[in-house]
Coordinates of N, CA, C and O in Angstrom, one line a residue:
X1 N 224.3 25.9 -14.1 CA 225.7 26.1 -13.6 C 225.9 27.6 -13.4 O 225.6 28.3 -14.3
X2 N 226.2 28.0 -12.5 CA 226.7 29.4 -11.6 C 228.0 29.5 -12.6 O 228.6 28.6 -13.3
X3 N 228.0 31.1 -12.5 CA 229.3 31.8 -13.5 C 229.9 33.0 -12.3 O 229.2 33.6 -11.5
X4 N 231.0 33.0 -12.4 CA 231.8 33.0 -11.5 C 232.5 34.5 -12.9 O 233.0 34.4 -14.0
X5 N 232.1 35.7 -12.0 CA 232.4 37.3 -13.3 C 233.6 37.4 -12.3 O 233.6 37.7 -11.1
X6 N 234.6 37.3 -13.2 CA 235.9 38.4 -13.1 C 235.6 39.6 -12.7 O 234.4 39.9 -12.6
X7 N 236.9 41.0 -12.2 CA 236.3 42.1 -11.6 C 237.3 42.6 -12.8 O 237.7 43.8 -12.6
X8 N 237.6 42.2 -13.7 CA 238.1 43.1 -15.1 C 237.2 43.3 -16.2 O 236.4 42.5 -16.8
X9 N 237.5 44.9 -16.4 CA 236.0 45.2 -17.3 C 237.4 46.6 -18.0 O 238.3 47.1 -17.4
X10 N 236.9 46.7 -19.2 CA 237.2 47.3 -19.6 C 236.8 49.1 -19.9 O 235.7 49.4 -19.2
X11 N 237.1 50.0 -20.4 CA 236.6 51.6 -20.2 C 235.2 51.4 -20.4 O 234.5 52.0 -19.6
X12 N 234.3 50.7 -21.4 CA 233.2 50.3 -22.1 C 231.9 50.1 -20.6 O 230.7 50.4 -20.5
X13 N 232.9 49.2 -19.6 CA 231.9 48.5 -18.9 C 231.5 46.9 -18.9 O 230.7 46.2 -18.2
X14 N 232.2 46.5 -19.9 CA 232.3 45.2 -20.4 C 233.0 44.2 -19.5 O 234.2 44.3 -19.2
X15 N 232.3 43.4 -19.2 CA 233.2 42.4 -18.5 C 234.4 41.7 -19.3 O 233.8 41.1 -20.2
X16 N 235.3 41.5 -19.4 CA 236.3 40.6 -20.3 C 236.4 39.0 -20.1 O 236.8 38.2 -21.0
X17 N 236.0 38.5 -18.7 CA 236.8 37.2 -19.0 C 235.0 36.7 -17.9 O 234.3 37.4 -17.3
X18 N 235.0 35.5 -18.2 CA 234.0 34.5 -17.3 C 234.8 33.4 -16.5 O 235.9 33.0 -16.9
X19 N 234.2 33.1 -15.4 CA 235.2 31.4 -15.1 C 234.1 30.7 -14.8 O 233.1 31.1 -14.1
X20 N 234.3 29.5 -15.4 CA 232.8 28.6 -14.8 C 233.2 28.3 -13.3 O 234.3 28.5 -12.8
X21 N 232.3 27.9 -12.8 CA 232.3 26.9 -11.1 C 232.6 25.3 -11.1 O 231.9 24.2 -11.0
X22 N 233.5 25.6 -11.3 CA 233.8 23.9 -11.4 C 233.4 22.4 -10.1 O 233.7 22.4 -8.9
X23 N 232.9 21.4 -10.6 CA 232.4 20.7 -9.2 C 233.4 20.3 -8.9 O 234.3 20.5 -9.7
X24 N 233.8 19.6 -7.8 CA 234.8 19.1 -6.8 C 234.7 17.7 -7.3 O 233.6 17.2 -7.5
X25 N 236.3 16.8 -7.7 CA 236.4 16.0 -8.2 C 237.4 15.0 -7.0 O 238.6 15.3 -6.5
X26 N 236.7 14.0 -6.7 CA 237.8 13.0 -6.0 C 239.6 12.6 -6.3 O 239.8 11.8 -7.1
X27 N 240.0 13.0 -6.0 CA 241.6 12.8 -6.5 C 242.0 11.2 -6.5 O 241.6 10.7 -5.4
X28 N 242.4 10.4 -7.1 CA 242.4 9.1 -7.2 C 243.4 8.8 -6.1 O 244.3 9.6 -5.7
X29 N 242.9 7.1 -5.5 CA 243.2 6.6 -4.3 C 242.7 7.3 -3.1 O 243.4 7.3 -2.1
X30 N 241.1 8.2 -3.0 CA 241.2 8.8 -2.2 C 239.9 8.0 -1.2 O 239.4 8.4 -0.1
X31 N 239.6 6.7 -2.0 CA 239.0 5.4 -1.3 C 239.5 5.1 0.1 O 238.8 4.6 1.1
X32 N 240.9 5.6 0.0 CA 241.4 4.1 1.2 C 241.3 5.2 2.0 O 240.6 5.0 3.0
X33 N 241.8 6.5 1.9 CA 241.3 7.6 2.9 C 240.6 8.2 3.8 O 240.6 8.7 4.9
X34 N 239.4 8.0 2.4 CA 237.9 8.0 3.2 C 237.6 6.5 4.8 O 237.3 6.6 6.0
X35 N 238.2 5.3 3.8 CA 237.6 4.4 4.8 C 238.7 4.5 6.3 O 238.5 4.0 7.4
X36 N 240.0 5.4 5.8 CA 240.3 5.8 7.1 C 240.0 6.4 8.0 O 240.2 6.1 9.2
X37 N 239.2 7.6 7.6 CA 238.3 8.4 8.3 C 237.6 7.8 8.6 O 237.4 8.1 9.8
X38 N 236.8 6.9 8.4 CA 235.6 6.0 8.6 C 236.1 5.4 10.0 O 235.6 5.7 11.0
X39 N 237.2 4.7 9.9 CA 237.6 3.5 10.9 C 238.4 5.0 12.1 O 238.5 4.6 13.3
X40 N 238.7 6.1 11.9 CA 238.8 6.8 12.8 C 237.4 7.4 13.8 O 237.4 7.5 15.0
X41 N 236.5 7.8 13.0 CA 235.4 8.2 13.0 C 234.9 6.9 14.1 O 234.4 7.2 15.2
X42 N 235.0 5.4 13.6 CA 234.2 4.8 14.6 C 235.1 4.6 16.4 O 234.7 4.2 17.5
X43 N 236.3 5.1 15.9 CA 237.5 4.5 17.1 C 237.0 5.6 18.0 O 236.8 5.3 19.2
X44 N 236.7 7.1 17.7 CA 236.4 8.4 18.3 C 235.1 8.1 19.3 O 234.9 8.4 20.5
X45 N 234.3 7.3 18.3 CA 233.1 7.2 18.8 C 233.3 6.0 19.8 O 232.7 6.2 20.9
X46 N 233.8 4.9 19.6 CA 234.2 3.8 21.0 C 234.8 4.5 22.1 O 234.3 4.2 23.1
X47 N 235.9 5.3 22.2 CA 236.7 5.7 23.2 C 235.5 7.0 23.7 O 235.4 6.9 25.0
X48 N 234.9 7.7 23.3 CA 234.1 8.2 23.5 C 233.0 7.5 24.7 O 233.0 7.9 25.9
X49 N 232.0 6.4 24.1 CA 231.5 5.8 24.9 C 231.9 4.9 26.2 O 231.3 4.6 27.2
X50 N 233.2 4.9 25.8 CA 234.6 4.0 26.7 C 234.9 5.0 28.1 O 235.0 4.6 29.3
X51 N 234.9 6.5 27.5 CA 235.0 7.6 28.3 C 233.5 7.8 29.6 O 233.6 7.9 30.8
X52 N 232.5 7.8 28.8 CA 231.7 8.0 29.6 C 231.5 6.9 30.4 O 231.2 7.3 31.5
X53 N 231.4 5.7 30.2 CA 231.4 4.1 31.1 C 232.4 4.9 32.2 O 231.9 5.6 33.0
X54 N 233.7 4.7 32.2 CA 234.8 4.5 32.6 C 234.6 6.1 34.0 O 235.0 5.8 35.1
X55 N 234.0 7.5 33.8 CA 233.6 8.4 34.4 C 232.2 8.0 35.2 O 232.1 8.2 36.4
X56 N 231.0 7.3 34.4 CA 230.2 7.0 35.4 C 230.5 5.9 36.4 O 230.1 6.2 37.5
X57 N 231.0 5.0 36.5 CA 231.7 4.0 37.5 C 232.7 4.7 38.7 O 232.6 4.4 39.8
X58 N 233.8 5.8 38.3 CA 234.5 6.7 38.8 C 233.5 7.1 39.6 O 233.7 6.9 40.8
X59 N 232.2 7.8 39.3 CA 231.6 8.5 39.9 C 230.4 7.8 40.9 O 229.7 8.5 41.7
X60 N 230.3 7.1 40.8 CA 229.6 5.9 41.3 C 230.6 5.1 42.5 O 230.0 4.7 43.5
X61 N 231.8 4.9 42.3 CA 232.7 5.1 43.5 C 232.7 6.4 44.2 O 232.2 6.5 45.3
X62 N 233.4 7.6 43.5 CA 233.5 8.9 45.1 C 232.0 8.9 45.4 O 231.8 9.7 46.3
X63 N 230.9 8.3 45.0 CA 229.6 8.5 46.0 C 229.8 7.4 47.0 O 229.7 7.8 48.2
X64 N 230.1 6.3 46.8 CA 229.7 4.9 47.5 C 231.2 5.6 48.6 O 230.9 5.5 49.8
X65 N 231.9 5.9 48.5 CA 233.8 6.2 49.5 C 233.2 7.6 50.1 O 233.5 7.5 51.3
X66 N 232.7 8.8 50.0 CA 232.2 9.8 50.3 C 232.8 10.5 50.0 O 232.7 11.6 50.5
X67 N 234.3 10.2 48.6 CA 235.3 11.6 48.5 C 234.8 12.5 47.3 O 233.7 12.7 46.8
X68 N 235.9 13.0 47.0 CA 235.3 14.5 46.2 C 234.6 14.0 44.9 O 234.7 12.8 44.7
X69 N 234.0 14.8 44.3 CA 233.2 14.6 43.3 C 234.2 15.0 41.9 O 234.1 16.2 41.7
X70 N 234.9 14.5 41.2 CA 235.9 15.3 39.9 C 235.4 14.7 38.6 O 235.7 15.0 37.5
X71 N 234.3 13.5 39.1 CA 233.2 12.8 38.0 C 232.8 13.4 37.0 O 232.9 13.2 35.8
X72 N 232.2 14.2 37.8 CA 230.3 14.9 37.1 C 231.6 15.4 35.7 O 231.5 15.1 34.6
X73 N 232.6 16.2 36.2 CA 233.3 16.9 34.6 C 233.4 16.0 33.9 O 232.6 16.1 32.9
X74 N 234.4 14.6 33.9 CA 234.4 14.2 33.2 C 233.6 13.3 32.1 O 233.7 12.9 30.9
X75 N 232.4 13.0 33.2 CA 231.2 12.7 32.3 C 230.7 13.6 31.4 O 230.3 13.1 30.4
X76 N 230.6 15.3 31.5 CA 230.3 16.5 31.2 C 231.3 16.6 29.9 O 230.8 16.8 28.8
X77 N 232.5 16.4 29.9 CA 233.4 16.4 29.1 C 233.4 15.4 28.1 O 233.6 15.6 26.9
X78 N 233.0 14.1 28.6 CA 232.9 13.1 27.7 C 231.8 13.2 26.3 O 231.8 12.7 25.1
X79 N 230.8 14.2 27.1 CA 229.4 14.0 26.5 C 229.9 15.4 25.2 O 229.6 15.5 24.0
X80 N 230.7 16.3 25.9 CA 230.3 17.8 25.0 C 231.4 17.2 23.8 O 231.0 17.5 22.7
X81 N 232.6 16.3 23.9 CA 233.4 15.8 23.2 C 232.7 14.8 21.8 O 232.7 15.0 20.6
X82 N 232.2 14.0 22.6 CA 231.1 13.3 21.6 C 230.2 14.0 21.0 O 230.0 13.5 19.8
X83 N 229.4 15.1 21.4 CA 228.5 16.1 20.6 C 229.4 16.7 19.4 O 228.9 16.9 18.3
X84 N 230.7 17.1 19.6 CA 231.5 18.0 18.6 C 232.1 16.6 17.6 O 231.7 16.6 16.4
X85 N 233.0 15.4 17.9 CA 233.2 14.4 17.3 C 231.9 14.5 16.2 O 232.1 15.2 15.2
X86 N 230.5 13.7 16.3 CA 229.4 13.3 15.9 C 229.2 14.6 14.8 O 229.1 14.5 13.6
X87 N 229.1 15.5 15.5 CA 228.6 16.6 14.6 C 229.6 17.4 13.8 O 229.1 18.4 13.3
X88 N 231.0 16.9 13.6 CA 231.9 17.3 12.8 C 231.4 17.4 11.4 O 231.4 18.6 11.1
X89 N 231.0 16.5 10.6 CA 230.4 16.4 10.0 C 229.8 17.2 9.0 O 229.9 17.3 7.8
X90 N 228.8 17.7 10.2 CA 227.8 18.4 9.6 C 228.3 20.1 9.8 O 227.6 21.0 9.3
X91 N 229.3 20.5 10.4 CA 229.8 21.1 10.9 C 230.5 21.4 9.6 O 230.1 22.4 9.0
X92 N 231.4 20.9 9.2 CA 231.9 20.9 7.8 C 231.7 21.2 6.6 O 232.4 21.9 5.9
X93 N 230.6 20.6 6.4 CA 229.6 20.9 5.4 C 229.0 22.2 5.5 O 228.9 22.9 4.6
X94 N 228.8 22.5 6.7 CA 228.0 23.8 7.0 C 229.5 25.1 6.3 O 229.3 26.0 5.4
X95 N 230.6 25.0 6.8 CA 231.5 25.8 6.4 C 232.0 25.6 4.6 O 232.3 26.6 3.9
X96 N 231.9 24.8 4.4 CA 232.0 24.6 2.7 C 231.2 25.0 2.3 O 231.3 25.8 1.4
X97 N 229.7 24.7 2.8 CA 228.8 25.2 1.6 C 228.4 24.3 1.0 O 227.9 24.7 0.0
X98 N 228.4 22.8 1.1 CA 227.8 21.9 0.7 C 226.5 21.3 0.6 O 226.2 20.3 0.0

């Protein structure tokens, strides 16, 4: 276990006080929360794939009609959206320190 030194020392040089590092403890009821994230987590991930269906067909019409192309983004957008969704995660962890 890591010790966590105070910046109080006395004329001596002596450190005065210690704090341990305490582990991170779940706060109760924090079950139904998680599985809320969970069931958000998978809704992100459907609308997500919902997104890109819904843009490749769009885009598959302005080819077949000959009009402008405003597709290619939103397929481009769908995908960079889903890369950050997915990788939240790990993203997170990476900032905590876990």
């Amino acid at each position: 276990m890591s010790m966590i030194l105070l910046a109080v020392q006395d004329t001596y040089g002596t450190v005065l006080a210690q704090v341990g590092n305490p582990t991170p403890e779940a706060p109760p009821g924090s079950e139904k929360i998680l599985q809320l994230v969970r069931y958000l987590t998978w809704f992100v991930l459907l609308s997500g794939i919902c997104g890109i269906v819904y843009a490749g067909g769009k885009f598959a019409w302005e080819k077949w009609t000959g009009g402008g192309l405003e597709s290619p983004k939103m397929v481009a957008g769908a995908m960079i959206g889903g890369v950050i969704a997915t990788s939240a995660g790990t993203i997170m962890n990476a900032v905590i320190g876990t």
